XYZ file of C-alpha atoms in Angstrom:
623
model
C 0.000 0.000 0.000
C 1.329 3.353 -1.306
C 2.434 5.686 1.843
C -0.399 8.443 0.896
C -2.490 5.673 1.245
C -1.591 4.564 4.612
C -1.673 7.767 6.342
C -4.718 8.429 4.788
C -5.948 5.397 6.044
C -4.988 6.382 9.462
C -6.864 9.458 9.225
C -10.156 8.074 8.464
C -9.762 5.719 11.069
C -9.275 8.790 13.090
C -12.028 10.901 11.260
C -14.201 7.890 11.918
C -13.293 8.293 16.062
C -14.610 11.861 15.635
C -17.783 10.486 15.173
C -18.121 7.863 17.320
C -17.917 6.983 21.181
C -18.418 3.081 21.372
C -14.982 3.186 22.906
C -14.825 5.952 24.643
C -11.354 7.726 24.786
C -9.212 4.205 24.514
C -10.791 3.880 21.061
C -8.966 0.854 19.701
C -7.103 0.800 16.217
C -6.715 -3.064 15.847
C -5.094 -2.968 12.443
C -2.950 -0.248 13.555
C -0.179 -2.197 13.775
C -0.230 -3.373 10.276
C -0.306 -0.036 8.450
C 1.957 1.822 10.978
C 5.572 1.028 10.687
C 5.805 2.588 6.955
C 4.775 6.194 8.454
C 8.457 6.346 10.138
C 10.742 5.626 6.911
C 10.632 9.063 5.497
C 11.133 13.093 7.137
C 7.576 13.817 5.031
C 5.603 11.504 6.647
C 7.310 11.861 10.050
C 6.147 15.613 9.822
C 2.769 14.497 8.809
C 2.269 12.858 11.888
C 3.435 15.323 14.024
C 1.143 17.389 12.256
C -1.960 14.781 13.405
C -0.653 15.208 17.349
C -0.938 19.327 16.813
C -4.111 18.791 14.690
C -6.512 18.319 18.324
C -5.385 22.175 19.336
C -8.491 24.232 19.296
C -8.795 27.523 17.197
C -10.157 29.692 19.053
C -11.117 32.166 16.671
C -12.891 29.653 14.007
C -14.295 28.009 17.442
C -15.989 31.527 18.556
C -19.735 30.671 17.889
C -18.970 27.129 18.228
C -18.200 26.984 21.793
C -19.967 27.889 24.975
C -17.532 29.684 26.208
C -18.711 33.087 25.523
C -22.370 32.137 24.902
C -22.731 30.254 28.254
C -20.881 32.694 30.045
C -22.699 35.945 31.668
C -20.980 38.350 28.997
C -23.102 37.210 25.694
C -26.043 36.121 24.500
C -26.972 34.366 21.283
C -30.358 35.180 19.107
C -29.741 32.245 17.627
C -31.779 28.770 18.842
C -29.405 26.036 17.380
C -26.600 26.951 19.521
C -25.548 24.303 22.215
C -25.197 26.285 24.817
C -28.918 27.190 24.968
C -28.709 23.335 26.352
C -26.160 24.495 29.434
C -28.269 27.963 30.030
C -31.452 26.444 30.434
C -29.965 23.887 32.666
C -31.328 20.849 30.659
C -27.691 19.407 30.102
C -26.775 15.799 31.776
C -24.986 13.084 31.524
C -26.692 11.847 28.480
C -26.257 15.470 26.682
C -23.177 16.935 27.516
C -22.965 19.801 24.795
C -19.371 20.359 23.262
C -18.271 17.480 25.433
C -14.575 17.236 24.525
C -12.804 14.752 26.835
C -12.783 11.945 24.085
C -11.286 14.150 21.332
C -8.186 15.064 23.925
C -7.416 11.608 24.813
C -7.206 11.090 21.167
C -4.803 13.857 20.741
C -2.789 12.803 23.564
C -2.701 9.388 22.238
C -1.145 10.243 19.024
C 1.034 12.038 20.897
C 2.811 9.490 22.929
C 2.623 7.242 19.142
C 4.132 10.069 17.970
C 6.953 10.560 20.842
C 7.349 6.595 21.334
C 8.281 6.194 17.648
C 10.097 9.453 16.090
C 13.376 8.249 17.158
C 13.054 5.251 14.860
C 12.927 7.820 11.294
C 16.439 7.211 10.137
C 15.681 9.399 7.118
C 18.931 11.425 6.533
C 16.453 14.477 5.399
C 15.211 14.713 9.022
C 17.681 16.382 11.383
C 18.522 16.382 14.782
C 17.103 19.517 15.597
C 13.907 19.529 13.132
C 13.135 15.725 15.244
C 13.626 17.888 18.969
C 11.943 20.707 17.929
C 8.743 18.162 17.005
C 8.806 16.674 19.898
C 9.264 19.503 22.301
C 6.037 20.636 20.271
C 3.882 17.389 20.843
C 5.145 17.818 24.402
C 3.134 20.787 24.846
C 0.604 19.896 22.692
C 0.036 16.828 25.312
C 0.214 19.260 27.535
C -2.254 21.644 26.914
C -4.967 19.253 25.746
C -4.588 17.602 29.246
C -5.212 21.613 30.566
C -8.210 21.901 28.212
C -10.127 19.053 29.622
C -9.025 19.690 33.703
C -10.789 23.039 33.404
C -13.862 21.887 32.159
C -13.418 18.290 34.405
C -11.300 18.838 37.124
C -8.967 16.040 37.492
C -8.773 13.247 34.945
C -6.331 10.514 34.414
C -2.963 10.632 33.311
C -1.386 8.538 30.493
C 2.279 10.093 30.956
C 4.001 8.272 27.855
C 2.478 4.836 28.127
C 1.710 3.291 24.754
C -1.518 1.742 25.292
C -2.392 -1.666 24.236
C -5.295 -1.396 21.885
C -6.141 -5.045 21.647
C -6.976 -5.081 25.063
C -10.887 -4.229 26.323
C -12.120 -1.119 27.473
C -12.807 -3.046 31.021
C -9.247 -3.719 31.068
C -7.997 -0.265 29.919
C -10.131 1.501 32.439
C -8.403 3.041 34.979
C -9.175 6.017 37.884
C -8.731 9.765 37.899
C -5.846 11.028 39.061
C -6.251 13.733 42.215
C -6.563 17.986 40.876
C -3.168 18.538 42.642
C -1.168 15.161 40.807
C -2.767 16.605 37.482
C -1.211 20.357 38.343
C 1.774 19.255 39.086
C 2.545 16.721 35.954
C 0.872 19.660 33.550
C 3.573 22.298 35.109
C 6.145 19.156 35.392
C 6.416 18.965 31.707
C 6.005 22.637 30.688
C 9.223 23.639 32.780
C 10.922 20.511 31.178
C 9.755 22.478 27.868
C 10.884 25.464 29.004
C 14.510 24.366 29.776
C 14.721 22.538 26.415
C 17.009 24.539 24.130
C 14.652 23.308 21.304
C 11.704 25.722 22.437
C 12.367 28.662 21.080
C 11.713 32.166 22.767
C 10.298 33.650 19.312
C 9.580 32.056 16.377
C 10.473 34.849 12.996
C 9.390 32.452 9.794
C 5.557 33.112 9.587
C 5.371 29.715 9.004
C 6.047 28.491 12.120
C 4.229 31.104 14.168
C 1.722 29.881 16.007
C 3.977 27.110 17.557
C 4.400 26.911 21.391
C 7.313 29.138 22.854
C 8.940 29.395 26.183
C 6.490 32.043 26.622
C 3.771 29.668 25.938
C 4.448 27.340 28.499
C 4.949 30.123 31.513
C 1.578 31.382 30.231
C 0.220 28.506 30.273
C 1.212 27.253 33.943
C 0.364 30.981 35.009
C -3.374 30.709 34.384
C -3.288 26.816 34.956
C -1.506 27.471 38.894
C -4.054 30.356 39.455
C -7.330 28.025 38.581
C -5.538 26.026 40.969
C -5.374 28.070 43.871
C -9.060 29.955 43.514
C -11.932 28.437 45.214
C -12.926 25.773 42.579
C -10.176 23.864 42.916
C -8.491 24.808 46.518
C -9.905 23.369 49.693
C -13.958 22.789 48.186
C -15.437 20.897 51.018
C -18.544 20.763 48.202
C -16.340 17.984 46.761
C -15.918 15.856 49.599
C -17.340 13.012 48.146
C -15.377 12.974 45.015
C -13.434 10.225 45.438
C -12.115 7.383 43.798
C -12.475 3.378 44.493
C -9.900 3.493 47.467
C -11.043 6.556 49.278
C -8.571 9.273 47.702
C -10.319 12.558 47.680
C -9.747 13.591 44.098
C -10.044 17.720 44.718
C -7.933 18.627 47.616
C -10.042 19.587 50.935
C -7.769 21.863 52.682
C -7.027 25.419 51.386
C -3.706 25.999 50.631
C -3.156 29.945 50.375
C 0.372 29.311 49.568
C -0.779 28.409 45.843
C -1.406 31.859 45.446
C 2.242 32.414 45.954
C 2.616 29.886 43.467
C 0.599 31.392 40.746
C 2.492 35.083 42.056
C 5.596 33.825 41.011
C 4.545 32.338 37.699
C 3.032 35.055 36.136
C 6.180 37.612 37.340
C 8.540 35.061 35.580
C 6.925 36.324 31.889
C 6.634 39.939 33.308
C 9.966 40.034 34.679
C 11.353 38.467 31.312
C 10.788 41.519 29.238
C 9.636 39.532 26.565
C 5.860 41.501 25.700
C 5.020 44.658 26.087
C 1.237 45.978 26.205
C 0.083 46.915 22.628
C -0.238 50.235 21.758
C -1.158 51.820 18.280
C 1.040 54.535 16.672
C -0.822 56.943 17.232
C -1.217 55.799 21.415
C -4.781 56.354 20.543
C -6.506 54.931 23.859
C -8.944 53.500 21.611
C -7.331 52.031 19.174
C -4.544 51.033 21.738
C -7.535 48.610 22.729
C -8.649 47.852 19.199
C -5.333 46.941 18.139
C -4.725 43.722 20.175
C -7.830 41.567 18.098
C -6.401 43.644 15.003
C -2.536 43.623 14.203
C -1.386 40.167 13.853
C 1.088 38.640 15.869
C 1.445 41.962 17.881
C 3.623 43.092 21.322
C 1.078 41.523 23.527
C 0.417 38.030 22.140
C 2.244 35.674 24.004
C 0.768 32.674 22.173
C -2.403 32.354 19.872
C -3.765 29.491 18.479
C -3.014 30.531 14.740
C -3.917 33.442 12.338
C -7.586 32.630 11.004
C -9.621 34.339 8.761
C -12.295 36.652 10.051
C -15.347 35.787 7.978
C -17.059 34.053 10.681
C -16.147 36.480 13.698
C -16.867 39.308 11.500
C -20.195 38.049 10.186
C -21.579 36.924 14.145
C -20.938 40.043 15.234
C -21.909 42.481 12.099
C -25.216 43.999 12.506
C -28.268 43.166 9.735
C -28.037 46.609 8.690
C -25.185 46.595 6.800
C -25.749 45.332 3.737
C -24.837 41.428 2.178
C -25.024 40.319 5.832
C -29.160 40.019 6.362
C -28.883 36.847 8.321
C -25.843 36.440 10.632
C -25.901 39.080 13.148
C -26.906 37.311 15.920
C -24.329 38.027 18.671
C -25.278 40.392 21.408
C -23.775 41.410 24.616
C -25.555 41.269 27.628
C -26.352 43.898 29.818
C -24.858 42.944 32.616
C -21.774 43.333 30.452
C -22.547 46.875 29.387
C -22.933 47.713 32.824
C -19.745 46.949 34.015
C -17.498 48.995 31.798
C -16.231 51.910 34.139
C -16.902 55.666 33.665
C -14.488 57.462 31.921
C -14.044 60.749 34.015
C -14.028 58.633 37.668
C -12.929 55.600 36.794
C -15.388 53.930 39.144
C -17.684 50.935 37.952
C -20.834 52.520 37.642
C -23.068 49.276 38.935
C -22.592 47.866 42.151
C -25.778 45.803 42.503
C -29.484 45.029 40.749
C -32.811 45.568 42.632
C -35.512 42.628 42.098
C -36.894 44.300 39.271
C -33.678 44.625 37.392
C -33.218 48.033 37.784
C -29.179 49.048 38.708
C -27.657 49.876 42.089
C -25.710 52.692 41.218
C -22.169 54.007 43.359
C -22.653 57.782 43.203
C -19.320 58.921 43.218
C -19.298 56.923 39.763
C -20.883 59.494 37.640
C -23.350 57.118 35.993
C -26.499 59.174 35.394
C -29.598 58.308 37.845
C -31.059 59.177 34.222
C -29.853 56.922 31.826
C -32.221 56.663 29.770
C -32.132 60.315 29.221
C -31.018 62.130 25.700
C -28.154 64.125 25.396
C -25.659 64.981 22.648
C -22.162 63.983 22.764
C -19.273 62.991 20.563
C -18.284 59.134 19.316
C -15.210 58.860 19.166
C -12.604 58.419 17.107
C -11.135 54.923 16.364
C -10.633 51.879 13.729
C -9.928 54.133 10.829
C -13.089 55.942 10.947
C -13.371 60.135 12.368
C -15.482 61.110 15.579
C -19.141 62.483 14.958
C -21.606 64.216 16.891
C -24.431 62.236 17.970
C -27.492 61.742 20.080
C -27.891 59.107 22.382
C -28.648 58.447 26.114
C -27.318 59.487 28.776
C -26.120 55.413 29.566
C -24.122 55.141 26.328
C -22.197 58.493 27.058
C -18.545 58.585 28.711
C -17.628 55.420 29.359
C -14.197 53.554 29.292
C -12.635 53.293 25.937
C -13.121 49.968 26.060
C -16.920 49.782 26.151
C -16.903 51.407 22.412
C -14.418 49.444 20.928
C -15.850 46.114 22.792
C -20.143 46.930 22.214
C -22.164 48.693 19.354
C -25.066 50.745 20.662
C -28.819 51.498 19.007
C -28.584 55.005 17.432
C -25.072 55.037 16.665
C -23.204 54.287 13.192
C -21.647 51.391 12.087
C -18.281 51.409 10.696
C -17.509 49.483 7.753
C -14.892 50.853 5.630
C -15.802 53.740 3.936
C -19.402 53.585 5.297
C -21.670 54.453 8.059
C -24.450 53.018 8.419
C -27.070 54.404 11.506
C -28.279 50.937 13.076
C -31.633 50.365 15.248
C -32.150 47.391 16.909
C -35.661 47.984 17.457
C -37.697 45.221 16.038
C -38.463 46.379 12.158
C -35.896 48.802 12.186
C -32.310 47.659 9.728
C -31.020 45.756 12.527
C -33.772 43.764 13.665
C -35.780 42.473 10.603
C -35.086 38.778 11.498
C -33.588 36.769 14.344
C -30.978 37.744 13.378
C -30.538 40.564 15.764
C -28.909 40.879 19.620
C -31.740 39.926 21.682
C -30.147 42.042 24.488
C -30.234 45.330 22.127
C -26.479 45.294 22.197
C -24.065 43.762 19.440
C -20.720 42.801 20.370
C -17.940 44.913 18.317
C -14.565 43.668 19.495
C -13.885 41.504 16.737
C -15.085 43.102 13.624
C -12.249 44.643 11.057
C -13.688 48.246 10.992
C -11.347 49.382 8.183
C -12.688 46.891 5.664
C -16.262 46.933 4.240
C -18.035 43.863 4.312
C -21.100 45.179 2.439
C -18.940 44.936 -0.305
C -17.798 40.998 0.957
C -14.630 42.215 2.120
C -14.064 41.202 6.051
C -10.568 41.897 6.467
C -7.120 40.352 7.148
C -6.597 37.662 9.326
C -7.064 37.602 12.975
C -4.359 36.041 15.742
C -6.605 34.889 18.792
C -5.218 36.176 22.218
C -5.289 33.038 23.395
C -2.542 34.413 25.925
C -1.532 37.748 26.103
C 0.245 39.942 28.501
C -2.799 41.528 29.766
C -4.283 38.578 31.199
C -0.943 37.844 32.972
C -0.423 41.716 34.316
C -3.841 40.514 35.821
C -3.235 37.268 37.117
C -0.370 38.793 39.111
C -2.700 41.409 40.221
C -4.993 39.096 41.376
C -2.761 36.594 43.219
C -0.548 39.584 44.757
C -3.792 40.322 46.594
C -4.496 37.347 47.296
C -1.214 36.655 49.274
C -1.711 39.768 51.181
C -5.094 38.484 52.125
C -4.432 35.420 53.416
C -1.241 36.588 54.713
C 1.272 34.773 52.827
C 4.885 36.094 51.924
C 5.626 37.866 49.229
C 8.939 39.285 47.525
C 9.157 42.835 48.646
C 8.384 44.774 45.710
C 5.621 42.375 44.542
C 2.703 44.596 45.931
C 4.053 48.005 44.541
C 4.494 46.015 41.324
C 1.206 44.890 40.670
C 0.010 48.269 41.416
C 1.845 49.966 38.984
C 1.011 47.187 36.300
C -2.828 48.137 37.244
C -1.819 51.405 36.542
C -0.273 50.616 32.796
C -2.801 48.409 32.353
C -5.817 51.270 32.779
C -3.171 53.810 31.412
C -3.177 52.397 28.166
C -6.770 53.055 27.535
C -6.800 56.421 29.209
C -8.463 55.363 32.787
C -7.524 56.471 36.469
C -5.424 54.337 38.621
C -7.360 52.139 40.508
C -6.034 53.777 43.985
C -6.955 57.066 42.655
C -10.334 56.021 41.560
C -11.170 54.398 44.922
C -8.723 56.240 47.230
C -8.150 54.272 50.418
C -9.914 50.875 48.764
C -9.014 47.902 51.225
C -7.039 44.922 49.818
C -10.393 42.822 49.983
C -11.942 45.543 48.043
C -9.241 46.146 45.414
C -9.285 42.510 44.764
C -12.823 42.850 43.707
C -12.188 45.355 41.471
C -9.731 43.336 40.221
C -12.232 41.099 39.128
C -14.302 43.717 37.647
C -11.537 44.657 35.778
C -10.120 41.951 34.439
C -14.081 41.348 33.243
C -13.614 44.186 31.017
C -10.514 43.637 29.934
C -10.368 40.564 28.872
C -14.035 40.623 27.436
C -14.995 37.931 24.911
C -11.646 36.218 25.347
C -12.687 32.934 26.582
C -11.941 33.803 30.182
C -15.161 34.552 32.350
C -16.850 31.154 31.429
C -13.656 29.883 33.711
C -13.213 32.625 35.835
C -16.959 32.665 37.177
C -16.699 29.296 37.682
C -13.059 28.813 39.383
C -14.312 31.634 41.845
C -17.493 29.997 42.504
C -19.383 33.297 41.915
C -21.637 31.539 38.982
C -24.754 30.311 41.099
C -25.249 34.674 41.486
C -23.834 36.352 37.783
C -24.975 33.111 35.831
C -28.231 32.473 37.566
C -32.091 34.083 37.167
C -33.261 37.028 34.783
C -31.299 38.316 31.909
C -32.504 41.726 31.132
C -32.005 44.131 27.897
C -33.305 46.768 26.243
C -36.720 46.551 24.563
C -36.246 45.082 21.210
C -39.504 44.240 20.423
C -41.229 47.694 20.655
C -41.639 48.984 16.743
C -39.925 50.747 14.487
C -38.888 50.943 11.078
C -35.432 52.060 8.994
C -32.917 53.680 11.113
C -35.051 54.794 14.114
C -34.655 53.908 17.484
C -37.674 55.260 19.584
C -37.362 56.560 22.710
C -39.182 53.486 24.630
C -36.585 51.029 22.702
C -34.064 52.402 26.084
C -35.747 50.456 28.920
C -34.693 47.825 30.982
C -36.593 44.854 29.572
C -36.845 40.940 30.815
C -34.711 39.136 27.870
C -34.515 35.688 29.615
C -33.914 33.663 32.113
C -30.394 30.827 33.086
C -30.276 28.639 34.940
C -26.685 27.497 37.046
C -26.424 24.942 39.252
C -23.971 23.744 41.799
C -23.145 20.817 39.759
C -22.493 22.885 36.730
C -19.235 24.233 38.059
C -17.803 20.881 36.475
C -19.065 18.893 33.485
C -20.242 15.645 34.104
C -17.922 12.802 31.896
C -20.501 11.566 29.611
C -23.353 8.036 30.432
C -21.130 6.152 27.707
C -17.686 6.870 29.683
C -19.212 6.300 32.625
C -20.571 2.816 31.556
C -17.051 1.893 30.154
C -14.915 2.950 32.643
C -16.024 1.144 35.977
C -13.404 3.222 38.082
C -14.296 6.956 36.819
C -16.138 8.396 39.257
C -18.921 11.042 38.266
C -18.088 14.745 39.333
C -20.426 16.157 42.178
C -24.235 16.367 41.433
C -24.742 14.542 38.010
């Protein structure tokens, strides 16, 4: 059988897994053995199968409306009714219908990686050279690495393979095996990536544009960063709600005694990339504060990026999130932000987070010294601004829309405002008639998210603009880990270098800087260390909006069963309207729907079928 042949063989047998769980994650390839000696004779089909171990990495920008991790988060909601997350937000998901359940597809990725790294060695192909083979398997390394990270923070713990080659001609009785404990998983995750990042074949940078988007040392300290501060939030340190997780023999599987030193721990891992010097915060030429913000989803491969999942085209993201009103996209723009996500961007002149609580009826606690408008629903004229290619214009709108963070106009498109696309504005209404609301094909919230849109290119006329490079990690998020853990240690009274706290502050500081906000110890003068940790967490909601992080972070601080839980409101989409208008009773706070989070959805459940197979995985609390 012709080579071509036999790899392609091997990937419909893997193709075929895709669609199939009969045999759960041990999936057996019985005739492997006959087809696979012939892959390791030559440096092109070597590299082909080192391709297949990479192949299981997510992309998170083509995976954006195909995940729930911005859709079942608190941040967006989706007009659109064939979305699986509409499964985990009406609380209807169980063991039998685990949407976007995963844990099979990783075990498949992390078995061809141990094929891959229990066989390289034996290509003997003078084409293939030392440091091209170490350079692969440094790769797979992390690759194995991350897909093990992927599942634990939707899981918790699950079992580790290490390098064992498994034997596929036994049964799935005989292959089952138990979970390994949160804290055994942490530490063999973090084991390999500093192995990785003392390996003089991962690089610091990669300059071919080829091979960026491959893991660098970078990579793996951002990795174990967020990784060690899951690790020591609330989810995963000390939960007595997990006490009776435990395997066959009694081990408790999540650790039941909080261990504030893991804050420490996640401290010192997220200074190790900010002390290296390697990224700097992203800021445009022109140090517009806007576009400073706009620029990190927009310039490709930028200061900031630490590691992203690949350069993608932006059809899809573009299209989601691209208003009905503009013309040639009548049925995609479906993607709305919620409300509770417009209320916590921060005012621009205080820099004070306008909402600090909802009444019964929905209506907004408001901090006073904030500047939010008692108001809001008010008319008054003011000036968008400036940013994504396109000039500032005058404009009437209420009072709620008005002088916020920079980051609220890059990150959410308002009713009554204009829609930037190229060369053209186009005035949008999201009342129900009006251009952007002729089909369901509209936010339902009365807000469309904006972040990931390529302003400067005009889609009415197909184009959607260059690529897009995922911050899958960026600096940002680790400027705010350390924030967050710093404060933590002070908390809970656990050392700390010296200049740690007075660090993290000014970071903070940059971090807001950049965009043209106060400090945060300026904008709440005399905040406690309890309360500037809470702001943390209202910052880094902002920041790090629509970036795959507050599904996890909601959820690791056990804060879900309040922001995920109960009435969703919006504005009032469904009062009348027609063309461009938006009428004035269009700005009310409106019912929009209702979620539903409970304590067992912290975790997934593994699915019935794994369950069934495996006699010694145990189910995660409440499922």
């Amino acid at each position: 059988m012709e080579m071509k042949k036999i790899f392609g063989y091997i990937m419909l047998l893997l193709g075929m897994q895709v669609h199939t769980s009969c045999e759960s994650f041990l999936d057996r390839q019985e005739d492997e053995a006959l087809t696979f000696d012939k892959v390791w004779e030559t440096r092109t089909d070597t590299r082909r199968y080192w391709l297949t171990t990479m192949s299981f990495l997510p992309r998170d920008a083509n995976d954006f409306s195909y995940s729930p991790w911005s859709g079942a988060a608190d941040e967006v909601t989706v007009n659109q009714r064939d979305r699986e997350f509409h499964t985990m937000t009406s609380g209807a998901w169980n063991p039998s219908n685990v949407p976007y359940e995963k844990m099979s597809h990783y075990y498949r990725g992390i078995r061809e990686c141990n094929l891959f790294l229990g066989n390289v060695d034996r290509c003997t192909d003078p084409l293939l050279t030392e440091t091209e083979k170490e350079t692969w398997k440094v790769q797979t390394r992390f690759a194995r690495a991350y897909y093990y990270f992927m599942m634990m923070r939707s899981y918790g713990s699950v079992f580790i393979l290490h390098d064992e080659l498994l034997d596929f001609t036994l049964s799935a009785a005989e292959l089952a095996r138990p979970r390994d404990t949160w804290d055994d998983c942490v530490d063999y995750v973090v084991g390999e990536l500093n192995d990785l990042i003392e390996s003089p074949y991962m690089k610091l940078t990669w300059e071919s544009a080829s091979e960026k988007g491959l893991a660098t040392k970078g990579a793996c300290q951002a990795l174990i960063s967020r990784l060690t501060l899951y690790s020591a939030r609330d989810l995963f340190n000390g939960n007595k709600m997990y006490a009776s997780v435990v395997n066959p023999d009694g081990t408790h599987l999540f650790p039941q005694e909080y261990d504030a030193n893991k804050w420490k721990i996640a401290a010192d891992a997220a200074y190790q990339i900010i002390d290296g010097g390697q990224y700097a915060l992203y800021h445009s030429d022109n140090n517009n504060p806007y576009d400073n913000y706009y620029g990190i989803t927009q310039e490709t491969w930028n200061s900031e990026l630490i590691w992203t999942t690949g350069a993608d085209g932006r059809f899809y993201m573009g299209a989601f999130t691209c208003p009905t009103s503009v013309a040639g996209n009548s049925s995609w723009g479906f993607t709305g932000v919620t409300l509770k996500q417009v209320d916590a961007y921060p005012m621009k002149e205080s820099g004070r987070f306008p909402v600090v609580d909802y009444n019964d009826n929905g209506t907004p606690v408001i901090d006073e010294l904030s500047g939010y408008p008692e108001d809001e629903f008010a008319y008054t004229d003011w000036t968008y601004p400036a940013f994504g290619g396109a000039s500032e214009y005058g404009l009437r709108t209420v009072k709620m829309c008005v002088d916020r963070d920079p980051r609220f106009y890059v990150s959410v498109f308002f009713s009554g405002s204009k829609w930037h696309h190229g060369s053209g504005l186009t005035l949008t209404s999201f009342a129900q008639g009006a251009n952007g609301n002729v089909s369901d094909a509209h936010p339902k919230s009365g807000f469309m998210l904006n972040r990931f849109y390529d302003h400067t290119a005009n889609s009415a006329e197909g184009s959607w603009g260059g690529a897009i490079t995922f911050p899958t990690f960026r600096l940002g998020e680790i400027y705010l880990n350390f924030i967050e853990a710093v404060l933590e240690c002070q908390i809970h009274g656990v050392a700390i270098p010296d200049n740690y706290k007075t660090l993290a502050m000014n970071l903070w500081k940059e971090l807001r800087a950049r965009v043209d906000m106060k400090p945060i110890e300026e904008a709440y003068p005399g905040a406690s260390v309890e309360e500037l940790l809470e702001l943390c967490r209202k910052e880094r909601r902002v920041e790090l909006a629509f970036e795959n992080h507050r599904f996890f972070d909601t959820r690791t601080w056990m804060i879900a069963e309040q922001t995920e839980n109960g009435v969703f409101y919006g504005m009032n989409v469904n009062t009348m309207s027609q063309g461009d208008v938006t009428p004035d009773d269009f700005w009310q706070r409106t019912y929009s729907e209702t979620r539903v989070f409970k304590k067992q959805h912290y975790l997934y459940p593994f699915t019935q079928n794994e369950i069934s197979l495996n006699t010694q995985l145990v189910q995660n609390y409440g499922w």
